[in-house]
Amino acid sequence: MKTSITKINKCPCCGFCGLKQPAYENLLSVPVSNDLHPPYSLYFGNPSYEVCPCCGYEFGNDDEPGTGAPATFRSYLNEWIKDGAVWFDPARQPQIWSLEQQLEESGIKV
């Protein structure tokens, strides 16, 4: 069965629209409240473990305690922007792309 890319399949960290599946099974909308802290599976159910091709956030890994401290969507996004907002998978980057537009269209405020 082919998974369709829908509005639900946005990255809750950077707003990229094009994840193969929802980041978390019960995440219904982006943006996510900044009042929620990892692990996000407590709020949204099982993570997909997909890596966002834009920012590189791995749902269920970057927000879970383990080898490093869990990262909030906000802190990860801020670090990614500070480091130049380089695409994790450059082959998936559209020819014309604007981080500001992506964030605005997703309702994510930095």
PDB file of C-alpha atoms in Angstrom:
ATOM      1  CA  MET A   1       0.000   0.000   0.000  1.00  0.00           C
ATOM      2  CA  LYS A   2       1.440   3.353  -1.028  1.00  0.00           C
ATOM      3  CA  THR A   3       1.499   6.072   1.643  1.00  0.00           C
ATOM      4  CA  SER A   4       0.238   9.401   0.363  1.00  0.00           C
ATOM      5  CA  ILE A   5       1.905  12.647   1.324  1.00  0.00           C
ATOM      6  CA  THR A   6      -0.672  14.793   3.060  1.00  0.00           C
ATOM      7  CA  LYS A   7      -0.842  17.836   5.253  1.00  0.00           C
ATOM      8  CA  ILE A   8      -0.451  15.501   8.262  1.00  0.00           C
ATOM      9  CA  ASN A   9       2.931  14.412   6.971  1.00  0.00           C
ATOM     10  CA  LYS A  10       4.677  17.641   7.873  1.00  0.00           C
ATOM     11  CA  CYS A  11       7.798  17.712   9.954  1.00  0.00           C
ATOM     12  CA  PRO A  12       6.824  19.118  13.360  1.00  0.00           C
ATOM     13  CA  CYS A  13      10.349  20.495  13.716  1.00  0.00           C
ATOM     14  CA  CYS A  14      10.910  22.460  10.474  1.00  0.00           C
ATOM     15  CA  GLY A  15       7.526  22.279   8.701  1.00  0.00           C
ATOM     16  CA  PHE A  16       8.767  20.313   5.675  1.00  0.00           C
ATOM     17  CA  CYS A  17       5.724  18.874   3.887  1.00  0.00           C
ATOM     18  CA  GLY A  18       6.616  15.578   2.322  1.00  0.00           C
ATOM     19  CA  LEU A  19       7.337  13.006   4.989  1.00  0.00           C
ATOM     20  CA  LYS A  20       6.475   9.502   3.851  1.00  0.00           C
ATOM     21  CA  GLN A  21       4.348   8.960   6.947  1.00  0.00           C
ATOM     22  CA  PRO A  22       3.186  10.973   9.953  1.00  0.00           C
ATOM     23  CA  ALA A  23       6.038  11.732  12.367  1.00  0.00           C
ATOM     24  CA  TYR A  24       3.949  10.195  15.199  1.00  0.00           C
ATOM     25  CA  GLU A  25       0.863   8.031  14.775  1.00  0.00           C
ATOM     26  CA  ASN A  26      -1.485  10.516  16.468  1.00  0.00           C
ATOM     27  CA  LEU A  27       0.074  13.821  15.452  1.00  0.00           C
ATOM     28  CA  LEU A  28      -2.713  15.556  13.600  1.00  0.00           C
ATOM     29  CA  SER A  29      -1.382  19.061  13.067  1.00  0.00           C
ATOM     30  CA  VAL A  30       1.690  21.258  12.965  1.00  0.00           C
ATOM     31  CA  PRO A  31       2.843  23.409  14.705  1.00  0.00           C
ATOM     32  CA  VAL A  32       3.241  21.591  17.992  1.00  0.00           C
ATOM     33  CA  SER A  33       2.913  23.564  21.218  1.00  0.00           C
ATOM     34  CA  ASN A  34       6.226  24.695  22.670  1.00  0.00           C
ATOM     35  CA  ASP A  35       4.821  23.753  26.086  1.00  0.00           C
ATOM     36  CA  LEU A  36       5.273  20.047  25.272  1.00  0.00           C
ATOM     37  CA  HIS A  37       8.600  18.469  26.063  1.00  0.00           C
ATOM     38  CA  PRO A  38      10.155  15.206  24.877  1.00  0.00           C
ATOM     39  CA  PRO A  39       9.631  12.385  24.577  1.00  0.00           C
ATOM     40  CA  TYR A  40       6.864  13.318  22.140  1.00  0.00           C
ATOM     41  CA  SER A  41       5.567   9.758  21.995  1.00  0.00           C
ATOM     42  CA  LEU A  42       3.902  10.499  25.360  1.00  0.00           C
ATOM     43  CA  TYR A  43       1.579  12.936  23.556  1.00  0.00           C
ATOM     44  CA  PHE A  44       1.375  11.605  20.006  1.00  0.00           C
ATOM     45  CA  GLY A  45       1.891   7.842  20.171  1.00  0.00           C
ATOM     46  CA  ASN A  46       4.426   5.741  18.330  1.00  0.00           C
ATOM     47  CA  PRO A  47       7.055   7.618  16.334  1.00  0.00           C
ATOM     48  CA  SER A  48       7.810   6.782  12.711  1.00  0.00           C
ATOM     49  CA  TYR A  49      11.610   6.844  13.173  1.00  0.00           C
ATOM     50  CA  GLU A  50      11.687   8.577   9.791  1.00  0.00           C
ATOM     51  CA  VAL A  51      14.396  11.194   9.370  1.00  0.00           C
ATOM     52  CA  CYS A  52      13.183  14.509   7.971  1.00  0.00           C
ATOM     53  CA  PRO A  53      15.049  15.013   4.683  1.00  0.00           C
ATOM     54  CA  CYS A  54      15.067  18.746   5.320  1.00  0.00           C
ATOM     55  CA  CYS A  55      16.259  19.291   8.919  1.00  0.00           C
ATOM     56  CA  GLY A  56      17.369  15.751   9.792  1.00  0.00           C
ATOM     57  CA  TYR A  57      15.223  15.349  12.935  1.00  0.00           C
ATOM     58  CA  GLU A  58      14.555  11.647  13.590  1.00  0.00           C
ATOM     59  CA  PHE A  59      11.171  11.163  15.235  1.00  0.00           C
ATOM     60  CA  GLY A  60      11.500   8.776  18.156  1.00  0.00           C
ATOM     61  CA  ASN A  61      15.266   9.111  18.366  1.00  0.00           C
ATOM     62  CA  ASP A  62      16.124  12.791  18.712  1.00  0.00           C
ATOM     63  CA  ASP A  63      13.337  13.292  21.254  1.00  0.00           C
ATOM     64  CA  GLU A  64      13.918  10.183  23.355  1.00  0.00           C
ATOM     65  CA  PRO A  65      16.414   9.907  26.203  1.00  0.00           C
ATOM     66  CA  GLY A  66      19.282   7.650  25.221  1.00  0.00           C
ATOM     67  CA  THR A  67      22.806   8.356  24.116  1.00  0.00           C
ATOM     68  CA  GLY A  68      22.134  12.095  24.298  1.00  0.00           C
ATOM     69  CA  ALA A  69      19.718  14.518  25.873  1.00  0.00           C
ATOM     70  CA  PRO A  70      16.317  14.632  24.142  1.00  0.00           C
ATOM     71  CA  ALA A  71      15.936  17.633  21.830  1.00  0.00           C
ATOM     72  CA  THR A  72      12.751  19.666  21.636  1.00  0.00           C
ATOM     73  CA  PHE A  73      11.557  20.601  18.177  1.00  0.00           C
ATOM     74  CA  ARG A  74      12.336  24.242  18.989  1.00  0.00           C
ATOM     75  CA  SER A  75      15.886  23.661  20.249  1.00  0.00           C
ATOM     76  CA  TYR A  76      16.726  21.350  17.344  1.00  0.00           C
ATOM     77  CA  LEU A  77      15.308  23.821  14.819  1.00  0.00           C
ATOM     78  CA  ASN A  78      17.242  26.725  16.325  1.00  0.00           C
ATOM     79  CA  GLU A  79      20.498  24.721  16.234  1.00  0.00           C
ATOM     80  CA  TRP A  80      19.862  23.607  12.651  1.00  0.00           C
ATOM     81  CA  ILE A  81      19.244  27.205  11.561  1.00  0.00           C
ATOM     82  CA  LYS A  82      22.322  28.393  13.462  1.00  0.00           C
ATOM     83  CA  ASP A  83      24.371  25.771  11.599  1.00  0.00           C
ATOM     84  CA  GLY A  84      23.180  27.078   8.223  1.00  0.00           C
ATOM     85  CA  ALA A  85      19.906  25.164   7.658  1.00  0.00           C
ATOM     86  CA  VAL A  86      21.651  22.655   5.393  1.00  0.00           C
ATOM     87  CA  TRP A  87      19.364  19.963   4.031  1.00  0.00           C
ATOM     88  CA  PHE A  88      19.927  16.511   5.502  1.00  0.00           C
ATOM     89  CA  ASP A  89      19.126  14.973   2.097  1.00  0.00           C
ATOM     90  CA  PRO A  90      20.151  17.576  -0.503  1.00  0.00           C
ATOM     91  CA  ALA A  91      18.682  15.444  -3.310  1.00  0.00           C
ATOM     92  CA  ARG A  92      15.185  16.147  -1.889  1.00  0.00           C
ATOM     93  CA  GLN A  93      15.647  19.935  -1.689  1.00  0.00           C
ATOM     94  CA  PRO A  94      13.444  21.791  -4.183  1.00  0.00           C
ATOM     95  CA  GLN A  95      15.292  24.038  -6.633  1.00  0.00           C
ATOM     96  CA  ILE A  96      13.407  27.013  -5.259  1.00  0.00           C
ATOM     97  CA  TRP A  97      13.185  26.741  -1.484  1.00  0.00           C
ATOM     98  CA  SER A  98      12.790  29.250   1.312  1.00  0.00           C
ATOM     99  CA  LEU A  99      13.045  28.241   4.951  1.00  0.00           C
ATOM    100  CA  GLU A 100      11.169  31.376   5.965  1.00  0.00           C
ATOM    101  CA  GLN A 101       8.274  30.491   3.657  1.00  0.00           C
ATOM    102  CA  GLN A 102       8.248  26.870   4.836  1.00  0.00           C
ATOM    103  CA  LEU A 103       8.089  27.943   8.480  1.00  0.00           C
ATOM    104  CA  GLU A 104       5.442  30.567   7.782  1.00  0.00           C
ATOM    105  CA  GLU A 105       3.231  28.174   5.824  1.00  0.00           C
ATOM    106  CA  SER A 106       3.504  25.648   8.670  1.00  0.00           C
ATOM    107  CA  GLY A 107       2.822  28.215  11.382  1.00  0.00           C
ATOM    108  CA  ILE A 108       6.165  27.528  13.071  1.00  0.00           C
ATOM    109  CA  LYS A 109       7.687  30.562  14.751  1.00  0.00           C
ATOM    110  CA  VAL A 110      11.385  30.712  15.489  1.00  0.00           C
TER     111      VAL A 110
END
